[in-house]
């Protein structure tokens, strides 16, 4: 709770009329602090409070910069050429600039989630009042806001408490962004530390948003058996009017679904969605359908199935409105952050707005009242659908053949394509009537439209690809489990021990966007591989959709094949982007519930615990956004490594350990104070991997932690070695770095590994009670 | 098509741009002049087919002829081993980039920092970013790409070229070393 200005605290206050306990009074607020957990050292950390912890991480995992641009043009002194060590007019060098860009990206991400949370919380307070209580899992979840408790020291119980928490986040984001102004920080690591702080704030902002929406909208509450949701274009009933919601903020969609239910129309229309709004719609209404990830926006609109397009915030293509006009679908902009140039019709009569949209008097409107969005969207969809008749803008096969003949083979499409797809060759084939090469581009195309922008003869290349892949596109019918939200305390109690001891070999969190190098199947393959190996697999956002978009030999999707509980071999979709803190929260709850460490304002100790003990790895195979950067940063700050796919290299800064430098891998043994070398576990904090094969090997390796028992370590090593042999065709070259005693070596590999250890001059070492914090040492050696 | 525009249109460099390698002999001379060259080979080595032969097979020929140390990235080590060729080392593309920017790193054999780092077959944008990292943070290191795609962040790069020209270049390069034929 806020502790600024006038502040009075009384343990017990006895007056003539009442006995008040635990009273805290600050200006204008009365806050009941009945949480008896002692306050840790860093409640509501400011931007430099956790700098020492950050520097520990940043010295262990040093930034490796790959600047995307040699210049800086952020102020009028510039442009400054920062090539190879040159300083700009303000004294800044390329390392500073690269880290400043990371800070700016993470601050945008944190601001976006915090802004999102602010909108949701303010709206819900207006509707339900500040005292509306929070409930994310009833009796199954006692530690219901682990990230918020950890970072701020607040245990939120009502919507009003969330308002307090957000005020903290907003202050931090303002300071973080201000730190990026020209003329501050002479060391890149200070920018990096602030980027880590942005990650911490981001996690709090996201947690607030999800706590509020789970509690009030009655989303699945820590439910391992959350319903299976139909997913894919093939699941849409084309006979019905279709409303498509794109973005991240569920509030306008709730307006739509509520209106449908109130008017008994919920089986008469289809509400479908893309990106995280789709995920959250399906947590609210299990007949809502998920169409697909962010990269399918053009695909869905151009295929003509949408009758009304409702756009909220974040990751919405800014040309969606133009694309919707092409298919005669009216647009409703429903977020202050995404007004699209439309006239604000929030205060106009519904009949008037409906009429204007149906008659195409206006292509779109801005409506900032979610209830009104609901009524307008439904009524417009009902009227427009019979007129539109699902008109699409995909060319016919004959048209493609004809138009492909005009291709000049200039290669500009391929040279503009982020996937380097061989479009010119596909055009040559198409001109001869062979659409197969175009069809083959369908799975890898991320739907960015850059090829079309580049084409000098204005060929609608993406539409050609969609037409060629149309059969596949319209047949897609899969399942995604609705986001379950938090992990139950009881699940942590039973899985916590095996995780910390290493007997559950790891937690894989497949999160983030759909900027995949070769389509979404890699996400499915990776998740399935680790679920079969009895890791715990957690998913969220677009990755959760991709994980559910393919089927096994028996025809089951991942969510049908594996249980949705937090256990070995479970595959859990926690929900949308803002649900990611349930993943961090699970790790935090292991420290709290299983290891009984205090959470409250105790960031450093808990992060140190997680870093050394909880074998969790994030995989953002298609991460693209600034939000993905801040989400990753929240995990780095907790010491949890994150891998990104090849496009993630464009985040232009990795946090890399050096396995060849033994001095980087020393920790204290908290029992004795001895310094112990624990090897590169985990080796990196942020790394781009190039292929799914590399991702699999890296995930297995990055789950290794200093605290593993010999039994746990031997299980983890057997997965690492097995995946390494299968994908790299040989034994890992660094196995000696992960063997502490011969008991760590998987029994079946004893002889083979013994020879390697002998050749490397390996020596046995101890398994410490690992910590990077001297204050955690319990007893110094005499 | 011979062009010294970046293959991916937006991957432009500012004031320090690659010198184009006008003929394969120039690349050969650079390698011969280097005391400690390494060749980093990425995952497209088995994706790119040049005149009916995979890139990785051209690279193996070149590496055998020139004795250049090969560092395989991603899972390419398995592909080399399948073909009976043992690369000098294998590691993630980020790891080799991160080591190359460390002036105290003594190379994969511990005998000294490489003075020429060659790259081939990584996804274009990844290779471009790594080359940018090296341009900025390892200014004394010369870098060269053996792709058929112009990389402005390298010190030396072949221009954009067709697979046919690429195959010819790699074949000529191999033939110019003692072990080549
Ligand atoms: S912020 Fe610094 S480096 Fe950037 S343009 Fe201004 S003076 Fe140049
Ligand atoms: S829309 Fe598809 S084919 Fe076109 S540039 Fe983007 S990824 Fe490449
Ligand atoms: S950009 Fe257009 S004209 Fe040029 S190769 Fe591609 S499709 Fe053909």
GROMACS .gro file of C-alpha atoms in nm, chain A residues 442-749:
model
  308
  442UNK     CA    1   0.114  -2.096  -4.673
  443UNK     CA    2   0.242  -2.254  -4.351
  444UNK     CA    3   0.555  -2.039  -4.328
  445UNK     CA    4   0.398  -1.708  -4.430
  446UNK     CA    5   0.347  -1.488  -4.125
  447UNK     CA    6   0.095  -1.271  -4.307
  448UNK     CA    7   0.288  -0.947  -4.283
  449UNK     CA    8   0.201  -0.822  -4.632
  450UNK     CA    9   0.546  -0.677  -4.695
  451UNK     CA   10   0.575  -0.864  -5.023
  452UNK     CA   11   0.270  -0.682  -5.157
  453UNK     CA   12   0.407  -0.346  -5.050
  454UNK     CA   13   0.727  -0.416  -5.241
  455UNK     CA   14   0.580  -0.551  -5.563
  456UNK     CA   15   0.618  -0.300  -5.846
  457UNK     CA   16   0.322  -0.448  -6.034
  458UNK     CA   17   0.106  -0.456  -5.720
  459UNK     CA   18   0.041  -0.827  -5.717
  460UNK     CA   19  -0.165  -0.931  -5.413
  461UNK     CA   20   0.090  -1.191  -5.322
  462UNK     CA   21  -0.040  -1.271  -4.975
  463UNK     CA   22  -0.390  -1.322  -5.115
  464UNK     CA   23  -0.245  -1.555  -5.380
  465UNK     CA   24  -0.087  -1.760  -5.102
  466UNK     CA   25  -0.414  -1.764  -4.907
  467UNK     CA   26  -0.610  -1.878  -5.209
  468UNK     CA   27  -0.356  -2.150  -5.279
  469UNK     CA   28  -0.378  -2.262  -4.912
  470UNK     CA   29  -0.752  -2.204  -4.882
  471UNK     CA   30  -0.852  -2.567  -4.855
  472UNK     CA   31  -0.614  -2.621  -4.567
  473UNK     CA   32  -0.717  -2.290  -4.410
  474UNK     CA   33  -1.090  -2.363  -4.414
  475UNK     CA   34  -1.044  -2.714  -4.283
  476UNK     CA   35  -0.859  -2.612  -3.971
  477UNK     CA   36  -1.050  -2.737  -3.667
  478UNK     CA   37  -0.852  -2.781  -3.350
  479UNK     CA   38  -0.881  -2.728  -2.977
  480UNK     CA   39  -0.721  -2.493  -2.732
  481UNK     CA   40  -0.788  -2.534  -2.362
  482UNK     CA   41  -0.938  -2.218  -2.218
  483UNK     CA   42  -0.686  -2.032  -2.004
  484UNK     CA   43  -0.705  -2.181  -1.658
  485UNK     CA   44  -0.541  -1.891  -1.473
  486UNK     CA   45  -0.336  -1.962  -1.163
  487UNK     CA   46  -0.177  -2.281  -1.041
  488UNK     CA   47  -0.345  -2.416  -0.729
  489UNK     CA   48  -0.157  -2.415  -0.400
  490UNK     CA   49  -0.217  -2.786  -0.364
  491UNK     CA   50  -0.061  -2.850  -0.703
  492UNK     CA   51   0.245  -2.655  -0.590
  493UNK     CA   52   0.257  -2.858  -0.270
  494UNK     CA   53   0.278  -3.184  -0.459
  495UNK     CA   54   0.497  -3.074  -0.752
  496UNK     CA   55   0.719  -2.826  -0.563
  497UNK     CA   56   0.944  -3.089  -0.407
  498UNK     CA   57   1.008  -3.288  -0.726
  499UNK     CA   58   1.077  -2.962  -0.913
  500UNK     CA   59   1.329  -2.828  -0.662
  501UNK     CA   60   1.497  -3.165  -0.622
  502UNK     CA   61   1.509  -3.202  -0.999
  503UNK     CA   62   1.292  -3.511  -1.022
  504UNK     CA   63   1.044  -3.328  -1.241
  505UNK     CA   64   1.311  -3.236  -1.494
  506UNK     CA   65   1.180  -2.889  -1.566
  507UNK     CA   66   0.903  -2.646  -1.645
  508UNK     CA   67   0.880  -2.533  -2.006
  509UNK     CA   68   0.679  -2.215  -2.058
  510UNK     CA   69   0.592  -2.172  -2.427
  511UNK     CA   70   0.474  -1.815  -2.445
  512UNK     CA   71   0.450  -1.517  -2.674
  513UNK     CA   72   0.367  -1.427  -3.029
  514UNK     CA   73   0.358  -1.599  -3.366
  515UNK     CA   74   0.658  -1.458  -3.553
  516UNK     CA   75   0.773  -1.811  -3.619
  517UNK     CA   76   1.053  -1.894  -3.860
  518UNK     CA   77   0.874  -2.191  -4.019
  519UNK     CA   78   0.515  -2.193  -3.891
  520UNK     CA   79   0.356  -2.291  -3.563
  521UNK     CA   80   0.421  -2.664  -3.578
  522UNK     CA   81   0.760  -2.620  -3.417
  523UNK     CA   82   0.585  -2.497  -3.100
  524UNK     CA   83   0.362  -2.803  -3.101
  525UNK     CA   84   0.654  -3.039  -3.160
  526UNK     CA   85   0.863  -2.885  -2.884
  527UNK     CA   86   0.578  -2.881  -2.630
  528UNK     CA   87   0.483  -3.239  -2.710
  529UNK     CA   88   0.841  -3.359  -2.683
  530UNK     CA   89   0.875  -3.216  -2.333
  531UNK     CA   90   0.528  -3.321  -2.217
  532UNK     CA   91   0.613  -3.677  -2.322
  533UNK     CA   92   0.934  -3.646  -2.122
  534UNK     CA   93   0.719  -3.552  -1.823
  535UNK     CA   94   0.830  -3.194  -1.793
  536UNK     CA   95   0.553  -2.953  -1.693
  537UNK     CA   96   0.455  -2.758  -2.004
  538UNK     CA   97   0.283  -2.422  -1.956
  539UNK     CA   98   0.150  -2.214  -2.244
  540UNK     CA   99  -0.003  -1.873  -2.297
  541UNK     CA  100  -0.109  -1.632  -2.572
  542UNK     CA  101  -0.048  -1.712  -2.937
  543UNK     CA  102   0.190  -1.994  -2.843
  544UNK     CA  103  -0.097  -2.160  -2.655
  545UNK     CA  104  -0.295  -2.155  -2.980
  546UNK     CA  105  -0.010  -2.292  -3.190
  547UNK     CA  106   0.046  -2.568  -2.935
  548UNK     CA  107  -0.316  -2.676  -2.988
  549UNK     CA  108  -0.319  -2.642  -3.366
  550UNK     CA  109  -0.180  -2.983  -3.460
  551UNK     CA  110  -0.279  -3.338  -3.381
  552UNK     CA  111  -0.107  -3.663  -3.286
  553UNK     CA  112  -0.139  -3.999  -3.458
  554UNK     CA  113  -0.467  -4.060  -3.272
  555UNK     CA  114  -0.606  -3.731  -3.391
  556UNK     CA  115  -0.579  -3.562  -3.051
  557UNK     CA  116  -0.459  -3.209  -2.999
  558UNK     CA  117  -0.201  -3.146  -2.729
  559UNK     CA  118  -0.466  -3.035  -2.483
  560UNK     CA  119  -0.659  -3.357  -2.534
  561UNK     CA  120  -0.351  -3.576  -2.517
  562UNK     CA  121  -0.213  -3.439  -2.190
  563UNK     CA  122  -0.380  -3.336  -1.863
  564UNK     CA  123  -0.424  -2.966  -1.786
  565UNK     CA  124  -0.283  -2.987  -1.435
  566UNK     CA  125   0.048  -2.866  -1.291
  567UNK     CA  126   0.212  -3.206  -1.275
  568UNK     CA  127   0.475  -3.404  -1.460
  569UNK     CA  128   0.350  -3.440  -1.817
  570UNK     CA  129   0.080  -3.174  -1.780
  571UNK     CA  130   0.012  -2.916  -2.052
  572UNK     CA  131  -0.147  -2.605  -1.899
  573UNK     CA  132  -0.270  -2.304  -2.089
  574UNK     CA  133  -0.269  -2.028  -1.830
  575UNK     CA  134  -0.440  -1.780  -2.063
  576UNK     CA  135  -0.358  -1.462  -2.249
  577UNK     CA  136  -0.051  -1.234  -2.237
  578UNK     CA  137  -0.162  -1.090  -1.905
  579UNK     CA  138  -0.181  -1.443  -1.763
  580UNK     CA  139   0.195  -1.490  -1.786
  581UNK     CA  140   0.241  -1.396  -1.419
  582UNK     CA  141   0.070  -1.724  -1.331
  583UNK     CA  142   0.381  -1.890  -1.472
  584UNK     CA  143   0.620  -1.667  -1.278
  585UNK     CA  144   0.376  -1.700  -0.989
  586UNK     CA  145   0.405  -2.079  -0.992
  587UNK     CA  146   0.782  -2.050  -0.948
  588UNK     CA  147   0.736  -1.791  -0.675
  589UNK     CA  148   0.480  -2.010  -0.502
  590UNK     CA  149   0.724  -2.300  -0.503
  591UNK     CA  150   0.956  -2.081  -0.295
  592UNK     CA  151   0.671  -1.971  -0.071
  593UNK     CA  152   0.448  -2.272  -0.028
  594UNK     CA  153   0.698  -2.554  -0.068
  595UNK     CA  154   1.007  -2.388   0.081
  596UNK     CA  155   0.823  -2.158   0.320
  597UNK     CA  156   1.019  -1.849   0.218
  598UNK     CA  157   0.846  -1.519   0.287
  599UNK     CA  158   0.729  -1.342  -0.023
  600UNK     CA  159   0.633  -1.006   0.101
  601UNK     CA  160   0.858  -0.739  -0.048
  602UNK     CA  161   1.133  -1.001  -0.056
  603UNK     CA  162   1.229  -0.997  -0.423
  604UNK     CA  163   1.598  -1.067  -0.414
  605UNK     CA  164   1.578  -1.373  -0.190
  606UNK     CA  165   1.297  -1.528  -0.389
  607UNK     CA  166   1.466  -1.457  -0.722
  608UNK     CA  167   1.786  -1.610  -0.588
  609UNK     CA  168   1.585  -1.914  -0.478
  610UNK     CA  169   1.417  -1.954  -0.817
  611UNK     CA  170   1.737  -1.896  -1.013
  612UNK     CA  171   1.924  -2.165  -0.823
  613UNK     CA  172   1.647  -2.416  -0.769
  614UNK     CA  173   1.350  -2.400  -1.001
  615UNK     CA  174   1.436  -2.551  -1.339
  616UNK     CA  175   1.205  -2.334  -1.547
  617UNK     CA  176   1.272  -2.211  -1.901
  618UNK     CA  177   1.069  -1.973  -2.112
  619UNK     CA  178   1.044  -2.033  -2.486
  620UNK     CA  179   0.910  -1.744  -2.690
  621UNK     CA  180   0.958  -1.909  -3.027
  622UNK     CA  181   0.780  -1.635  -3.219
  623UNK     CA  182   0.829  -1.335  -2.988
  624UNK     CA  183   0.793  -1.010  -3.179
  625UNK     CA  184   0.655  -0.732  -2.960
  626UNK     CA  185   0.775  -0.486  -2.701
  627UNK     CA  186   0.539  -0.659  -2.460
  628UNK     CA  187   0.715  -0.986  -2.525
  629UNK     CA  188   1.040  -0.806  -2.438
  630UNK     CA  189   0.906  -0.688  -2.104
  631UNK     CA  190   0.752  -1.026  -2.030
  632UNK     CA  191   1.089  -1.188  -2.093
  633UNK     CA  192   1.253  -0.924  -1.878
  634UNK     CA  193   1.026  -1.012  -1.587
  635UNK     CA  194   1.153  -1.369  -1.614
  636UNK     CA  195   1.520  -1.266  -1.647
  637UNK     CA  196   1.485  -1.060  -1.335
  638UNK     CA  197   1.371  -1.372  -1.148
  639UNK     CA  198   1.673  -1.552  -1.289
  640UNK     CA  199   1.462  -1.764  -1.525
  641UNK     CA  200   1.624  -1.815  -1.868
  642UNK     CA  201   1.430  -1.733  -2.184
  643UNK     CA  202   1.491  -1.865  -2.533
  644UNK     CA  203   1.364  -1.694  -2.845
  645UNK     CA  204   1.341  -1.826  -3.199
  646UNK     CA  205   1.554  -1.682  -3.481
  647UNK     CA  206   1.346  -1.366  -3.528
  648UNK     CA  207   1.404  -1.295  -3.159
  649UNK     CA  208   1.763  -1.209  -3.245
  650UNK     CA  209   1.615  -0.877  -3.356
  651UNK     CA  210   1.569  -0.787  -2.990
  652UNK     CA  211   1.940  -0.715  -3.058
  653UNK     CA  212   2.066  -0.796  -2.710
  654UNK     CA  213   2.126  -1.136  -2.558
  655UNK     CA  214   2.222  -1.210  -2.196
  656UNK     CA  215   2.486  -1.476  -2.230
  657UNK     CA  216   2.688  -1.679  -1.984
  658UNK     CA  217   3.032  -1.813  -2.071
  659UNK     CA  218   3.061  -2.181  -1.996
  660UNK     CA  219   3.435  -2.157  -2.071
  661UNK     CA  220   3.493  -1.917  -1.781
  662UNK     CA  221   3.474  -2.120  -1.457
  663UNK     CA  222   3.493  -1.806  -1.243
  664UNK     CA  223   3.144  -1.707  -1.365
  665UNK     CA  224   2.978  -2.006  -1.204
  666UNK     CA  225   3.056  -1.967  -0.838
  667UNK     CA  226   2.787  -1.953  -0.571
  668UNK     CA  227   2.793  -1.958  -0.194
  669UNK     CA  228   2.698  -2.265  -0.003
  670UNK     CA  229   2.445  -2.115   0.238
  671UNK     CA  230   2.524  -2.386   0.491
  672UNK     CA  231   2.894  -2.307   0.521
  673UNK     CA  232   2.971  -1.986   0.335
  674UNK     CA  233   3.210  -2.178   0.109
  675UNK     CA  234   3.236  -2.067  -0.250
  676UNK     CA  235   3.139  -2.359  -0.474
  677UNK     CA  236   3.163  -2.384  -0.850
  678UNK     CA  237   2.830  -2.516  -0.975
  679UNK     CA  238   2.898  -2.500  -1.347
  680UNK     CA  239   2.693  -2.314  -1.606
  681UNK     CA  240   2.351  -2.384  -1.459
  682UNK     CA  241   2.168  -2.221  -1.619
  683UNK     CA  242   2.411  -2.123  -1.892
  684UNK     CA  243   2.224  -1.826  -2.043
  685UNK     CA  244   1.952  -1.586  -1.938
  686UNK     CA  245   1.844  -1.480  -2.287
  687UNK     CA  246   1.945  -1.654  -2.602
  688UNK     CA  247   1.830  -1.686  -2.962
  689UNK     CA  248   1.813  -2.040  -3.089
  690UNK     CA  249   1.821  -2.107  -3.459
  691UNK     CA  250   1.629  -2.429  -3.508
  692UNK     CA  251   1.373  -2.635  -3.315
  693UNK     CA  252   1.638  -2.901  -3.270
  694UNK     CA  253   1.863  -2.647  -3.101
  695UNK     CA  254   1.571  -2.526  -2.892
  696UNK     CA  255   1.504  -2.876  -2.760
  697UNK     CA  256   1.864  -2.939  -2.662
  698UNK     CA  257   1.890  -2.596  -2.502
  699UNK     CA  258   1.566  -2.632  -2.306
  700UNK     CA  259   1.680  -2.960  -2.152
  701UNK     CA  260   2.016  -2.807  -2.060
  702UNK     CA  261   1.875  -2.480  -1.927
  703UNK     CA  262   1.657  -2.670  -1.677
  704UNK     CA  263   1.966  -2.780  -1.486
  705UNK     CA  264   2.002  -2.598  -1.152
  706UNK     CA  265   2.274  -2.597  -0.884
  707UNK     CA  266   2.033  -2.732  -0.625
  708UNK     CA  267   1.943  -3.052  -0.812
  709UNK     CA  268   1.985  -3.362  -0.599
  710UNK     CA  269   2.199  -3.635  -0.756
  711UNK     CA  270   1.882  -3.816  -0.852
  712UNK     CA  271   1.731  -3.505  -1.009
  713UNK     CA  272   2.052  -3.417  -1.186
  714UNK     CA  273   2.085  -3.762  -1.331
  715UNK     CA  274   1.727  -3.740  -1.465
  716UNK     CA  275   1.797  -3.399  -1.617
  717UNK     CA  276   2.125  -3.514  -1.767
  718UNK     CA  277   1.964  -3.816  -1.923
  719UNK     CA  278   1.716  -3.588  -2.105
  720UNK     CA  279   1.992  -3.350  -2.209
  721UNK     CA  280   2.216  -3.627  -2.335
  722UNK     CA  281   1.935  -3.808  -2.511
  723UNK     CA  282   1.814  -3.495  -2.692
  724UNK     CA  283   2.170  -3.395  -2.772
  725UNK     CA  284   2.255  -3.731  -2.923
  726UNK     CA  285   1.935  -3.736  -3.121
  727UNK     CA  286   1.968  -3.385  -3.260
  728UNK     CA  287   2.343  -3.324  -3.261
  729UNK     CA  288   2.448  -3.680  -3.339
  730UNK     CA  289   2.694  -3.702  -3.052
  731UNK     CA  290   2.757  -3.672  -2.679
  732UNK     CA  291   2.749  -3.316  -2.536
  733UNK     CA  292   3.098  -3.171  -2.512
  734UNK     CA  293   3.021  -2.999  -2.182
  735UNK     CA  294   2.886  -3.292  -1.983
  736UNK     CA  295   3.175  -3.271  -1.735
  737UNK     CA  296   3.056  -2.926  -1.630
  738UNK     CA  297   2.730  -3.068  -1.501
  739UNK     CA  298   2.854  -3.373  -1.311
  740UNK     CA  299   2.927  -3.301  -0.947
  741UNK     CA  300   2.958  -3.658  -0.819
  742UNK     CA  301   2.943  -3.987  -1.003
  743UNK     CA  302   2.593  -4.032  -0.858
  744UNK     CA  303   2.480  -3.754  -1.095
  745UNK     CA  304   2.561  -3.970  -1.395
  746UNK     CA  305   2.267  -4.163  -1.543
  747UNK     CA  306   2.328  -4.530  -1.461
  748UNK     CA  307   2.308  -4.655  -1.818
  749UNK     CA  308   2.574  -4.409  -1.930
   0.00000   0.00000   0.00000
